[in-house]
Amino acid sequence: MVSRRQIRADLQARIEAIEGHSHTLDGPENGAFSLGLPQLDERLPGQGLSAAALHEVAGADHRDMPSAFGFLLALVMRRLKALEGNGIVLWCRQSHGPHDFGWLYGPGLAAFGFVPDRLLMVTSPKPADVLWVLEEALRSRSLAAIVGEVGPALDLTATRRLQLAAEAIATPVFLLRPPHACDASAASTRWSIAAEQKPVQAWQNPRWQADLVRCRGGRPHHWFLEWDHATHCFSMAAALADRPAQPQLQDGLLQKTG
Amino acid sequence: MRITAVNPLAAKQGLRIGQLLTDARALVSDLAVQDADPAADEKALEKLSRWCGRYTPWTTPCTEESGTDGVFLDITGCAHLFGGEQALLEDLRNRLAAWGIRARMAVADTAGAAWGAARFGRQALTVVPPRQHRDYVLPLPVSALRLEPETVEALHRMGLKTIRDLLALPRAPLVQRFGRTLARRLDQIFGKENEPINPQAPHVPYRAKQVLAEPILHTDHIAVAIGRLAQDLIRALNRDGQGARQLKLLLYRVDGYVSSLVVGTARPSNDPVHLARLFSEKLDRLASDFDAGFGIEVISLEALVTDPLPPAQLSHQTSDTSAGTRAAETPEFHQFLDRLSNRFGVAQVNFLEPRASHIPERAVAFVPAAEKQAEGGDWRARSYSEAGRPVMLLACAEPIEVIAEVPEGPPHRFQWRRVTYRVTQTTGPERIAPEWWRDKENANPRDYYCLQDEGGRRFWVYRDGFYKPDTPAPRWYMHGFFA
């Protein structure tokens, strides 16, 4: 007599085979990289973020796009850490793109814990060219991670192509999406990021409300995360106590340079 | 031994070209003599002719038959750029004089007339007015026709001294007696026969060319032809151990129009497939703009810039995507960079490099990936690492409306891009003084604040200058965003 549990496992395996994504292949040795926080990893299929997949990160609100930038950067840094710091990260955006918060700033990246030398920045004139760059970057097989800033209009075919290419070449592709882009997408995971209040004492470490909106082979979940730029690790943050906001000027920070 | 050239001083002593050296020595006992070097003269003339390209691209040294002591310039449509024909000649004379070259020069409607006027005109600088070259050359001696010395001598023996004398004679007996050349020279000097100037082509060491049996129209077919040419070209390059850095493709259309495409590579490359793809991608991008007319009949591929190819280790491994081999030095990565740079332009594909400056926007430079050499500088060594810098920086700081509790204090509330933000926490200010060696004298120091709004978003803003009595309040600017 076959047990119910076994039937369910069989069916699940068949569905996964149809989806072209077998979790039994995933795992630390097969491309999934740990996010450095057990509470995060255990919610993701393969005990980490799949390196052979397409991931989308969006801001919860237009004003949260810099936070989404930061979170995406943190994911990329986890990937680099899994590669022991080797490799180049391609960051492609459209000139006059949808997220006009300026370009990535080298000294700021260094303060965030990212080595700016590892960053190859490409500006393409048209939205369609961003997709071309991402696909060609995958095909060159020489990059550690690939990031593209894309606008709201992105169809299922385009994301499906990227997802398949990322699977074949085992390189993660991250898309930075505008908020509320709820069109169909073939991405493995989609994250929605909102900024969160930071205490002045730990001013350097960003805090985010990270929402895993969808996850293939996993369930949506919500975390309150803090990023440590020194150790390149996420940690669970505790919410600040409820008290009136106090604008304050820190003494002794006035420094003169130049 | 005969004299081939004399300087003005020697000419004054009565020496002339063609004289026997012994005769000359008899006239001037302390004569300084140098061996003639016709090959070096020719080279120098060629160099001079190339230099004359500053006036017009159509320049050529005089050929064998027109004497090896001059340069032809076709200045049609170029003279006005230098203030007219007279001014052009004067400019040319002055520049040559600065090098110690004395020159006679003339402008005329035909190359033949100019040749004659330069050598037999009364002044060193002659401008024959338009359509008057006929009248001008009539009194010139027959030598002005660029003839063999024997022909000139024969004409002289018959008492024909000037061009006017020749014109008076019937043409057929002249040709019979002195050959076709004389008649042709006469036609050329009066402009009855066209005499184009063949410009010197720039030296292209590596070139592959294909003449097609049938004109081709489709970009696909052109791409195939490019692939074949690239293989031919690379074969020639490989012989010399060179790799292509810059290539030029010339497509000759049936109707005489030539279109050209140029691609560059970051590193010398000898991969024909890669190079051919750079071109076919450019062609694809032109797509509708590309006009093959009635077809392309000749395709030529030239290597404009080449560099020695570094010796390469032939790898027995296939390209591996495992973690260890993701170094940036793989040929695939450089080919990818080439394709990006050729598609979007070199300036659109960048690495970041630190620069020694306290002004935030000057502390970083975008270095084209094609020009990046080694690992960049040290980002950590700078003072900003502890001061806190935003992850994103606006290319241009944007003005914001600010409400502060005290004028000198940090903002309490601000408006940026028509959205109002309430500030809950602030750090700063960090004062950054202008760089006196680069900025204008009245540049203001900036006070940078990091602001956090109710939602936890952090902004980097600055106040440009101080609050001072009797001056307008300083402006505030949004400059960057923290993650």
XYZ file of C-alpha atoms in Angstrom:
741
model
C 0.000 0.000 0.000
C 1.507 3.254 -1.095
C 1.216 5.895 1.528
C -0.389 9.211 0.891
C 2.795 11.000 1.607
C 4.607 9.024 -1.031
C 1.966 9.744 -3.645
C 2.250 13.394 -2.899
C 6.030 13.337 -3.163
C 5.815 11.540 -6.507
C 3.347 14.025 -7.884
C 5.426 16.926 -6.669
C 8.497 15.487 -8.347
C 6.599 15.161 -11.607
C 5.368 18.728 -11.446
C 8.872 19.921 -10.785
C 10.163 17.916 -13.722
C 7.546 19.574 -15.946
C 8.536 22.962 -14.642
C 12.085 22.187 -15.629
C 13.368 22.942 -12.193
C 14.455 20.128 -10.011
C 15.105 20.977 -6.416
C 17.001 17.813 -5.856
C 19.686 19.370 -8.037
C 19.822 22.500 -5.981
C 21.953 22.861 -2.940
C 25.144 24.543 -1.885
C 27.227 22.500 -4.308
C 24.855 23.037 -7.187
C 24.576 26.737 -7.443
C 22.326 27.900 -4.622
C 24.181 30.380 -2.466
C 23.402 30.993 1.163
C 22.148 34.363 2.262
C 23.960 33.890 5.542
C 20.881 33.801 7.709
C 19.203 30.468 8.542
C 15.777 32.066 8.811
C 16.139 33.234 5.213
C 17.789 30.165 3.761
C 15.316 27.667 5.162
C 12.456 29.426 3.430
C 14.121 29.237 0.054
C 14.206 26.079 -2.062
C 17.681 24.625 -2.062
C 18.641 26.273 1.232
C 19.656 29.485 -0.431
C 19.089 31.703 -3.419
C 19.522 29.771 -6.638
C 22.524 30.932 -8.632
C 21.035 29.548 -11.815
C 17.919 31.649 -11.859
C 16.327 34.980 -12.494
C 15.447 37.113 -9.480
C 13.428 40.293 -9.374
C 13.751 43.029 -6.796
C 11.359 45.935 -6.607
C 10.807 48.789 -4.254
C 7.600 48.701 -2.237
C 7.125 52.303 -3.219
C 8.801 54.567 -5.734
C 10.628 56.273 -2.884
C 11.991 52.915 -1.747
C 13.930 52.283 -4.943
C 17.300 53.136 -3.334
C 16.509 50.520 -0.687
C 15.745 48.009 -3.415
C 19.105 48.953 -4.945
C 20.764 48.242 -1.616
C 19.029 44.921 -1.109
C 19.892 43.814 -4.637
C 23.469 44.835 -4.023
C 23.449 42.787 -0.820
C 22.255 39.709 -2.740
C 25.022 40.272 -5.306
C 27.553 40.524 -2.492
C 26.363 37.234 -1.044
C 26.903 35.731 -4.471
C 30.418 37.193 -4.659
C 31.119 35.853 -1.206
C 30.117 32.367 -2.379
C 32.659 32.793 -5.209
C 35.287 33.908 -2.677
C 35.251 37.437 -4.030
C 36.127 36.502 -7.603
C 34.343 37.768 -10.635
C 32.897 40.830 -12.225
C 29.364 42.071 -11.753
C 27.646 43.587 -14.746
C 25.162 46.344 -14.033
C 23.190 47.453 -17.040
C 20.741 50.280 -17.211
C 19.006 52.343 -19.768
C 20.091 55.938 -20.192
C 17.232 58.061 -18.887
C 15.923 54.918 -17.255
C 12.908 54.590 -15.049
C 14.728 54.773 -11.712
C 16.305 58.136 -11.678
C 18.253 58.101 -8.469
C 21.588 58.704 -10.105
C 24.313 56.184 -10.801
C 25.964 53.841 -8.349
C 28.524 55.814 -6.374
C 31.941 54.239 -5.894
C 32.843 55.565 -2.435
C 29.331 54.726 -1.231
C 29.635 51.211 -2.574
C 32.947 50.854 -0.761
C 31.294 52.019 2.462
C 28.505 49.514 1.811
C 31.108 46.735 1.636
C 31.175 46.286 -2.112
C 34.475 46.602 -3.993
C 33.663 49.028 -6.826
C 36.419 47.581 -9.029
C 34.228 44.544 -9.522
C 31.512 46.563 -11.175
C 31.109 46.868 -14.929
C 28.527 49.518 -15.717
C 26.796 49.606 -19.071
C 24.400 52.286 -20.237
C 22.251 51.302 -23.162
C 20.148 53.697 -25.183
C 16.978 51.603 -25.456
C 15.061 49.321 -23.077
C 15.320 46.408 -25.490
C 19.089 46.764 -25.467
C 19.190 46.084 -21.731
C 17.770 42.629 -22.389
C 20.284 42.112 -25.199
C 23.119 43.005 -22.842
C 21.833 40.637 -20.160
C 21.572 37.741 -22.575
C 24.956 38.406 -24.122
C 26.470 38.744 -20.668
C 25.112 35.327 -19.757
C 26.439 33.854 -22.954
C 29.920 35.239 -22.322
C 30.052 32.960 -19.250
C 32.525 35.245 -17.592
C 30.492 37.192 -15.056
C 29.722 36.436 -11.453
C 26.338 38.112 -11.433
C 24.303 40.145 -13.873
C 22.040 43.007 -12.919
C 19.612 44.819 -15.171
C 17.425 47.777 -14.464
C 14.312 47.340 -16.494
C 11.151 49.336 -16.808
C 7.592 48.301 -16.064
C 6.958 46.828 -19.499
C 8.587 43.412 -19.554
C 6.732 40.456 -20.984
C 6.708 36.839 -19.960
C 8.732 35.803 -23.001
C 11.609 38.093 -22.133
C 11.810 36.898 -18.533
C 11.393 33.287 -19.624
C 14.337 33.635 -22.014
C 16.477 35.100 -19.253
C 15.393 32.450 -16.781
C 16.262 29.634 -19.193
C 19.603 31.194 -20.082
C 20.440 31.718 -16.415
C 19.587 28.075 -15.700
C 21.756 26.842 -18.556
C 24.751 28.950 -17.656
C 24.386 28.871 -13.867
C 24.745 32.594 -13.370
C 22.223 34.588 -11.387
C 20.433 37.425 -13.129
C 18.867 40.143 -11.019
C 16.286 42.523 -12.372
C 15.556 45.760 -10.634
C 11.888 46.433 -11.260
C 9.778 49.480 -10.524
C 7.217 49.102 -7.753
C 3.856 47.467 -8.490
C 5.077 45.778 -11.661
C 2.624 42.924 -11.291
C 2.868 41.524 -14.798
C 3.485 37.832 -15.318
C 7.101 36.906 -14.948
C 9.130 33.728 -15.167
C 11.496 34.855 -12.417
C 12.286 32.377 -9.647
C 11.844 34.891 -6.891
C 10.431 38.344 -6.583
C 11.235 40.583 -3.676
C 9.604 43.777 -2.587
C 11.743 45.986 -0.408
C 10.791 48.871 1.861
C 13.118 51.010 3.921
C 12.883 50.821 7.685
C 13.837 53.162 10.483
C 17.419 52.846 11.596
C 18.733 53.809 14.990
C 21.371 56.506 14.895
C 23.821 54.223 16.681
C 23.861 51.749 13.808
C 23.527 54.361 11.127
C 25.700 52.558 8.609
C 23.699 49.349 8.560
C 20.623 49.577 6.406
C 17.418 47.945 7.496
C 14.720 46.717 5.205
C 11.303 45.176 5.252
C 11.954 42.380 2.774
C 8.909 40.787 1.262
C 9.371 37.614 -0.727
C 6.317 38.146 -2.914
C 6.694 35.030 -4.977
C 9.082 32.153 -4.994
C 9.087 29.165 -7.274
C 9.159 26.063 -5.139
C 8.741 28.084 -1.965
C 6.243 30.228 -0.151
C 6.000 33.982 0.215
C 7.368 35.267 3.444
C 8.260 38.462 5.181
C 11.413 39.405 7.039
C 12.709 42.420 8.866
C 16.365 42.421 7.899
C 19.494 44.310 8.728
C 22.581 44.243 6.522
C 26.011 44.250 8.053
C 28.396 45.849 5.590
C 31.464 44.540 7.400
C 30.595 40.850 7.472
C 28.349 40.835 4.381
C 25.651 39.115 6.387
C 21.958 39.624 6.882
C 20.581 39.521 10.377
C 17.099 39.702 11.834
C 16.483 43.199 13.088
C 14.256 44.186 15.936
C 11.837 47.007 15.391
C 12.592 50.256 17.110
C 10.577 51.038 20.198
C 7.613 53.216 19.564
C 8.534 56.717 20.592
C 8.253 60.140 19.075
C 10.757 60.789 16.378
C 13.535 63.042 17.492
C 15.461 65.025 15.015
C 18.824 65.436 16.564
C 22.162 66.817 15.640
C 25.048 64.625 16.586
C 27.725 66.555 18.351
C 31.303 66.282 17.314
C 30.510 65.071 13.827
C 31.232 68.394 12.263
C 34.362 67.688 10.391
C 36.140 69.743 7.897
C 37.686 68.172 4.894
C 39.309 69.561 1.840
C 80.171 63.542 -62.446
C 77.651 66.266 -62.909
C 75.952 68.686 -60.617
C 72.306 67.839 -59.858
C 71.431 70.704 -57.528
C 72.960 73.976 -56.359
C 72.119 76.301 -53.497
C 71.555 80.063 -54.072
C 75.081 80.949 -53.028
C 76.570 78.518 -55.571
C 74.194 79.783 -58.257
C 75.501 83.293 -57.619
C 79.032 82.028 -58.284
C 77.933 80.890 -61.713
C 77.419 77.214 -61.041
C 74.453 75.522 -62.708
C 72.769 72.175 -62.848
C 74.238 69.734 -65.316
C 77.717 71.234 -65.098
C 80.684 68.890 -64.750
C 81.992 68.773 -61.211
C 85.543 69.407 -62.376
C 84.407 72.559 -64.174
C 82.616 73.705 -61.051
C 85.703 73.046 -58.928
C 87.693 75.133 -61.358
C 85.287 78.032 -60.856
C 85.012 77.706 -57.081
C 87.978 76.025 -55.494
C 86.507 75.550 -52.004
C 83.209 74.058 -53.237
C 81.360 71.850 -50.731
C 80.018 68.780 -52.517
C 77.492 66.207 -51.346
C 76.514 63.025 -53.139
C 73.052 63.169 -54.671
C 70.556 60.741 -53.143
C 67.540 60.565 -55.447
C 65.798 57.942 -53.304
C 65.975 60.170 -50.215
C 64.804 63.135 -52.290
C 61.809 61.167 -53.435
C 60.981 60.188 -49.880
C 61.300 63.752 -48.664
C 59.045 64.933 -51.470
C 56.480 62.302 -50.574
C 56.601 63.440 -46.971
C 56.129 67.025 -48.052
C 53.228 65.980 -50.218
C 51.581 64.198 -47.290
C 52.098 67.273 -45.160
C 50.338 69.341 -47.832
C 47.297 67.271 -46.937
C 46.592 70.045 -44.432
C 45.340 72.121 -47.357
C 43.563 69.471 -49.358
C 43.347 65.692 -49.237
C 44.256 65.554 -52.950
C 48.014 65.890 -53.021
C 50.638 63.978 -54.882
C 54.334 64.467 -55.617
C 55.112 65.141 -59.270
C 55.661 61.952 -61.182
C 58.669 60.924 -63.206
C 57.418 62.583 -66.374
C 56.641 65.919 -64.737
C 59.962 66.276 -62.990
C 60.731 65.153 -59.475
C 60.849 68.583 -57.912
C 57.269 69.476 -57.160
C 53.970 68.636 -55.536
C 50.496 68.855 -57.062
C 47.639 70.043 -54.850
C 44.053 69.942 -56.062
C 42.642 72.807 -54.003
C 39.233 72.826 -55.669
C 36.778 73.891 -52.981
C 39.480 74.231 -50.324
C 40.962 77.688 -50.946
C 38.199 79.607 -49.172
C 39.062 77.828 -45.931
C 42.389 79.646 -45.965
C 41.099 83.003 -47.141
C 41.373 82.574 -50.875
C 43.950 81.265 -53.300
C 46.462 84.060 -52.766
C 46.269 83.700 -48.997
C 46.641 79.931 -49.261
C 49.798 80.306 -51.325
C 51.232 82.856 -48.932
C 50.476 80.632 -45.980
C 52.126 77.700 -47.728
C 55.165 79.794 -48.662
C 55.597 81.070 -45.107
C 55.354 77.643 -43.591
C 57.844 76.216 -46.067
C 60.151 79.180 -45.512
C 60.101 78.430 -41.790
C 61.718 75.099 -42.636
C 64.207 76.696 -44.976
C 62.483 75.479 -48.117
C 62.303 78.033 -50.919
C 59.457 77.297 -53.241
C 57.776 78.652 -56.329
C 54.088 78.033 -56.591
C 51.148 78.794 -58.804
C 47.418 78.330 -58.891
C 45.727 77.783 -62.233
C 42.682 76.135 -63.722
C 44.639 73.160 -65.029
C 47.437 71.186 -63.482
C 49.552 71.738 -66.594
C 49.136 75.517 -66.490
C 49.983 75.596 -62.789
C 53.077 73.488 -63.432
C 54.253 75.854 -66.112
C 53.376 79.010 -64.213
C 55.215 77.829 -61.095
C 58.396 77.186 -63.044
C 58.343 79.899 -65.679
C 56.131 82.600 -64.150
C 57.634 85.987 -63.415
C 56.921 85.844 -59.678
C 57.524 83.096 -57.191
C 53.835 83.229 -56.280
C 51.428 83.203 -59.199
C 47.659 83.117 -59.165
C 46.311 82.740 -62.662
C 42.771 84.110 -62.577
C 39.986 81.715 -63.496
C 39.521 81.040 -67.231
C 42.585 83.104 -68.123
C 45.097 80.279 -68.067
C 45.078 80.166 -71.889
C 46.238 83.726 -72.227
C 48.718 83.249 -69.436
C 50.510 80.232 -70.842
C 50.734 81.415 -74.484
C 53.946 83.448 -74.000
C 55.589 80.775 -71.830
C 58.525 78.802 -73.311
C 57.844 75.318 -74.650
C 59.635 73.802 -71.651
C 56.549 74.797 -69.621
C 54.752 71.917 -71.334
C 56.466 69.213 -69.263
C 58.354 67.750 -72.213
C 61.407 65.566 -72.536
C 64.615 67.643 -72.861
C 65.205 66.090 -76.308
C 61.799 67.282 -77.544
C 62.436 70.755 -76.191
C 65.796 70.857 -77.955
C 64.234 69.703 -81.227
C 61.522 72.377 -80.971
C 64.156 75.017 -80.299
C 66.117 73.923 -83.343
C 63.004 74.532 -85.430
C 62.693 77.985 -83.928
C 59.607 77.181 -81.891
C 60.304 79.052 -78.650
C 56.916 79.621 -77.048
C 53.631 77.805 -76.697
C 52.027 80.434 -78.929
C 54.376 79.312 -81.742
C 53.220 75.730 -81.343
C 49.529 76.622 -81.481
C 50.024 78.380 -84.782
C 51.111 75.100 -86.411
C 48.775 72.408 -87.743
C 48.376 69.594 -85.240
C 48.798 66.468 -87.397
C 52.385 67.150 -88.554
C 53.338 68.131 -85.006
C 52.155 64.789 -83.657
C 53.903 62.969 -86.473
C 57.156 64.793 -85.825
C 57.232 64.952 -82.001
C 54.909 62.171 -80.907
C 51.623 62.003 -78.995
C 53.082 63.407 -75.807
C 53.401 66.926 -77.156
C 49.765 67.011 -78.281
C 48.621 65.566 -74.979
C 50.579 68.141 -73.007
C 49.055 70.902 -75.085
C 45.565 69.533 -74.411
C 46.320 69.220 -70.724
C 47.642 72.713 -70.308
C 44.521 74.176 -71.954
C 42.196 71.857 -70.099
C 40.991 69.968 -73.166
C 42.148 66.755 -71.573
C 41.309 65.974 -67.980
C 44.265 65.403 -65.702
C 43.115 64.153 -62.312
C 45.373 64.249 -59.261
C 45.814 60.815 -57.777
C 46.109 61.309 -54.055
C 48.484 59.161 -52.075
C 46.568 56.496 -50.264
C 47.388 56.065 -46.604
C 49.531 53.078 -45.905
C 47.404 50.131 -44.846
C 49.576 47.181 -43.998
C 46.835 44.573 -43.748
C 43.971 44.405 -46.159
C 41.690 41.726 -47.480
C 39.505 42.390 -50.468
C 36.878 40.459 -52.285
C 35.415 41.262 -55.666
C 32.037 39.644 -55.896
C 30.860 37.926 -59.057
C 27.341 39.246 -58.534
C 26.399 42.310 -56.487
C 24.908 41.348 -53.133
C 22.108 43.144 -51.329
C 21.239 41.351 -48.124
C 23.042 41.988 -44.878
C 23.122 38.216 -44.299
C 25.163 37.733 -47.443
C 27.403 40.636 -46.549
C 27.978 39.033 -43.143
C 29.080 35.806 -44.808
C 31.510 37.729 -47.015
C 32.862 39.582 -43.978
C 33.447 36.260 -42.249
C 35.548 35.054 -45.164
C 37.490 38.312 -45.375
C 38.169 38.263 -41.641
C 39.746 34.828 -42.036
C 41.988 36.072 -44.848
C 42.974 39.123 -42.856
C 43.711 37.164 -39.695
C 45.883 34.792 -41.673
C 48.008 37.767 -42.775
C 48.051 39.172 -39.241
C 49.011 35.834 -37.717
C 52.052 35.638 -39.979
C 53.418 38.715 -38.237
C 52.150 37.807 -34.793
C 49.790 40.776 -34.797
C 46.282 41.176 -33.484
C 43.726 43.640 -34.783
C 42.806 46.629 -32.617
C 40.836 48.611 -35.155
C 39.272 47.409 -38.362
C 37.614 49.229 -41.206
C 35.121 47.690 -43.535
C 34.540 49.282 -46.935
C 31.495 48.392 -48.967
C 31.710 49.528 -52.580
C 28.303 49.905 -54.118
C 27.621 49.350 -57.795
C 26.771 53.013 -58.234
C 30.149 54.135 -56.937
C 29.141 54.991 -53.402
C 31.418 53.634 -50.683
C 30.187 53.136 -47.147
C 32.549 52.342 -44.333
C 32.216 50.891 -40.842
C 34.876 50.941 -38.164
C 35.082 48.684 -35.139
C 37.640 48.602 -32.363
C 38.713 46.033 -29.817
C 40.061 46.505 -26.321
C 42.806 43.966 -26.824
C 44.504 42.770 -29.986
C 42.353 40.022 -31.352
C 42.973 37.344 -33.950
C 39.636 35.650 -33.718
C 37.968 36.002 -37.132
C 34.586 34.903 -35.807
C 34.635 37.558 -33.107
C 35.754 40.323 -35.482
C 33.217 39.366 -38.126
C 30.484 39.398 -35.502
C 31.400 42.941 -34.437
C 30.692 44.052 -37.985
C 27.554 42.039 -38.527
C 26.111 43.427 -35.294
C 26.813 46.939 -36.524
C 25.150 46.126 -39.809
C 22.162 44.687 -37.979
C 21.822 47.826 -35.971
C 21.908 49.945 -39.104
C 19.190 47.663 -40.507
C 16.782 50.061 -42.138
C 19.360 52.839 -42.392
C 21.687 50.623 -44.364
C 21.238 51.125 -48.062
C 22.909 48.653 -50.366
C 21.638 50.531 -53.415
C 21.754 48.216 -56.407
C 24.120 45.939 -54.587
C 27.626 45.702 -53.178
C 30.214 44.585 -55.667
C 33.474 44.879 -53.740
C 34.102 44.405 -50.024
C 37.382 45.226 -48.405
C 38.495 44.782 -44.824
C 41.477 46.719 -43.507
C 43.315 46.536 -40.217
C 43.890 50.191 -39.324
C 45.580 49.548 -35.992
C 47.343 46.387 -34.972
C 49.277 45.390 -31.885
C 51.570 42.483 -31.194
C 49.551 39.594 -29.886
C 50.622 38.461 -26.443
C 51.660 34.838 -26.457
C 48.675 32.749 -25.458
C 48.624 29.480 -23.608
C 46.652 27.004 -25.615
C 44.271 25.652 -23.068
C 43.124 22.068 -23.126
C 40.226 22.938 -20.853
C 36.917 23.936 -22.297
C 35.335 27.064 -20.898
C 34.335 26.211 -17.395
C 31.719 28.041 -15.416
C 32.792 26.793 -12.029
C 33.557 29.347 -9.374
C 37.318 29.276 -9.641
C 37.576 30.265 -13.290
C 35.376 33.306 -13.279
C 38.355 35.571 -13.614
C 37.932 38.698 -15.677
C 40.876 37.838 -17.882
C 39.140 35.302 -20.071
C 39.043 36.056 -23.797
C 35.268 35.620 -23.681
C 35.008 38.531 -21.292
C 37.080 40.798 -23.513
C 35.096 39.795 -26.567
C 31.947 40.622 -24.661
C 33.396 44.028 -23.751
C 34.300 44.652 -27.391
C 30.796 43.895 -28.515
C 29.303 46.183 -25.873
C 31.728 48.983 -26.714
C 31.065 48.720 -30.429
C 27.328 48.589 -29.987
C 26.833 51.404 -27.501
C 30.068 53.361 -27.810
C 33.158 53.138 -25.661
C 31.862 55.774 -23.235
C 28.845 53.675 -22.266
C 30.796 50.714 -20.896
C 32.629 51.730 -17.766
C 34.491 50.682 -14.710
C 34.735 52.908 -11.647
C 38.021 54.320 -10.505
C 38.726 56.378 -7.384
C 40.115 59.867 -7.740
C 41.832 61.945 -5.094
C 39.233 64.572 -4.333
C 37.023 65.481 -1.401
C 34.271 66.815 -3.634
C 31.894 63.859 -3.848
C 31.224 63.974 -7.574
C 34.936 64.257 -8.316
C 35.963 61.358 -6.103
C 35.048 58.840 -8.749
C 35.766 58.538 -12.447
C 34.076 56.445 -15.086
C 36.839 54.721 -16.998
C 35.885 53.106 -20.308
C 36.333 49.361 -19.978
C 38.331 49.376 -23.202
C 40.947 51.609 -21.593
C 41.066 50.095 -18.148
C 44.467 48.605 -17.575
C 45.023 47.095 -14.169
C 43.170 46.797 -10.909
C 41.917 50.163 -9.766
C 43.044 52.243 -6.845
C 42.325 51.849 -3.181
C 38.784 52.806 -2.277
C 39.211 52.173 1.401
C 42.146 54.462 1.987
C 40.102 57.611 1.609
C 38.735 59.616 4.434
C 35.163 59.157 3.297
C 34.994 55.517 4.323
C 34.052 56.378 7.860
C 32.202 59.572 7.070
C 29.503 57.686 5.196
C 28.763 58.038 1.542
C 25.540 57.241 -0.301
C 25.213 54.240 -2.569
C 23.642 56.322 -5.305
C 24.671 59.782 -6.337
C 22.718 62.097 -8.599
C 24.728 63.247 -11.589
C 23.511 66.768 -10.874
C 22.501 67.804 -7.387
C 18.854 68.882 -7.431
C 17.564 71.882 -5.490
C 15.161 71.141 -2.635
C 12.859 73.342 -0.578
C 13.784 73.155 3.075
C 12.150 74.111 6.343
C 14.535 74.126 9.290
C 13.919 74.809 12.963
C 16.905 77.101 13.195
C 18.458 78.671 10.111
C 21.846 77.053 10.613
C 20.396 73.715 11.600
C 19.515 70.620 9.611
C 16.218 70.517 7.724
C 13.081 69.629 9.566
C 11.112 68.997 6.451
C 11.991 69.194 2.799
C 10.401 68.947 -0.579
C 12.071 67.095 -3.418
C 10.470 66.368 -6.774
C 7.153 67.682 -5.479
C 7.036 65.203 -2.593
C 7.352 66.391 0.989
C 9.488 64.380 3.393
C 9.404 64.773 7.169
C 12.827 64.318 8.710
C 13.046 62.236 11.864
C 16.766 61.822 12.304
C 19.828 63.675 11.164
C 23.560 63.285 11.205
C 25.996 65.920 10.207
C 27.007 68.347 9.101
C 30.149 67.280 7.316
C 31.750 70.324 5.837
C 33.443 69.940 2.461
C 35.433 72.936 1.383
C 35.754 73.822 -2.314
C 38.994 72.959 -4.003
C 40.600 76.359 -4.397
C 42.950 75.082 -7.066
C 40.084 74.015 -9.296
C 36.942 75.879 -8.321
C 36.001 79.451 -8.950
C 36.900 81.918 -6.255
C 33.343 82.379 -5.058
C 32.608 78.643 -4.710
C 30.881 77.873 -1.419
C 31.774 75.223 1.095
C 29.077 72.578 1.390
C 27.584 71.281 4.618
C 26.399 67.720 4.057
C 23.671 66.175 6.191
C 22.324 62.676 6.185
C 18.578 62.787 6.746
C 16.192 60.003 7.558
C 12.505 60.380 6.883
C 9.605 58.690 8.624
C 9.829 55.652 6.358
C 13.494 55.102 7.166
C 14.700 56.336 3.775
C 17.992 58.128 4.001
C 19.032 61.071 1.902
C 22.248 62.952 1.475
C 21.612 66.662 1.159
C 23.813 69.698 1.425
C 23.580 73.389 2.027
C 25.562 75.443 -0.430
C 27.222 78.159 1.670
C 26.337 79.871 4.946
C 23.587 82.038 6.304
C 24.960 85.549 6.242
C 23.255 88.832 6.896
C 22.379 90.890 3.817
C 22.791 87.970 1.431
C 20.131 85.644 0.068
C 19.644 82.459 2.061
C 21.814 79.571 0.828
C 20.238 76.920 -1.341
C 19.793 73.298 -0.332
C 20.429 70.408 -2.681
C 19.588 66.717 -2.861
C 22.712 64.822 -3.821
C 22.501 61.130 -2.973
C 20.644 58.207 -1.478
C 21.616 55.611 1.063
C 20.445 52.037 0.731
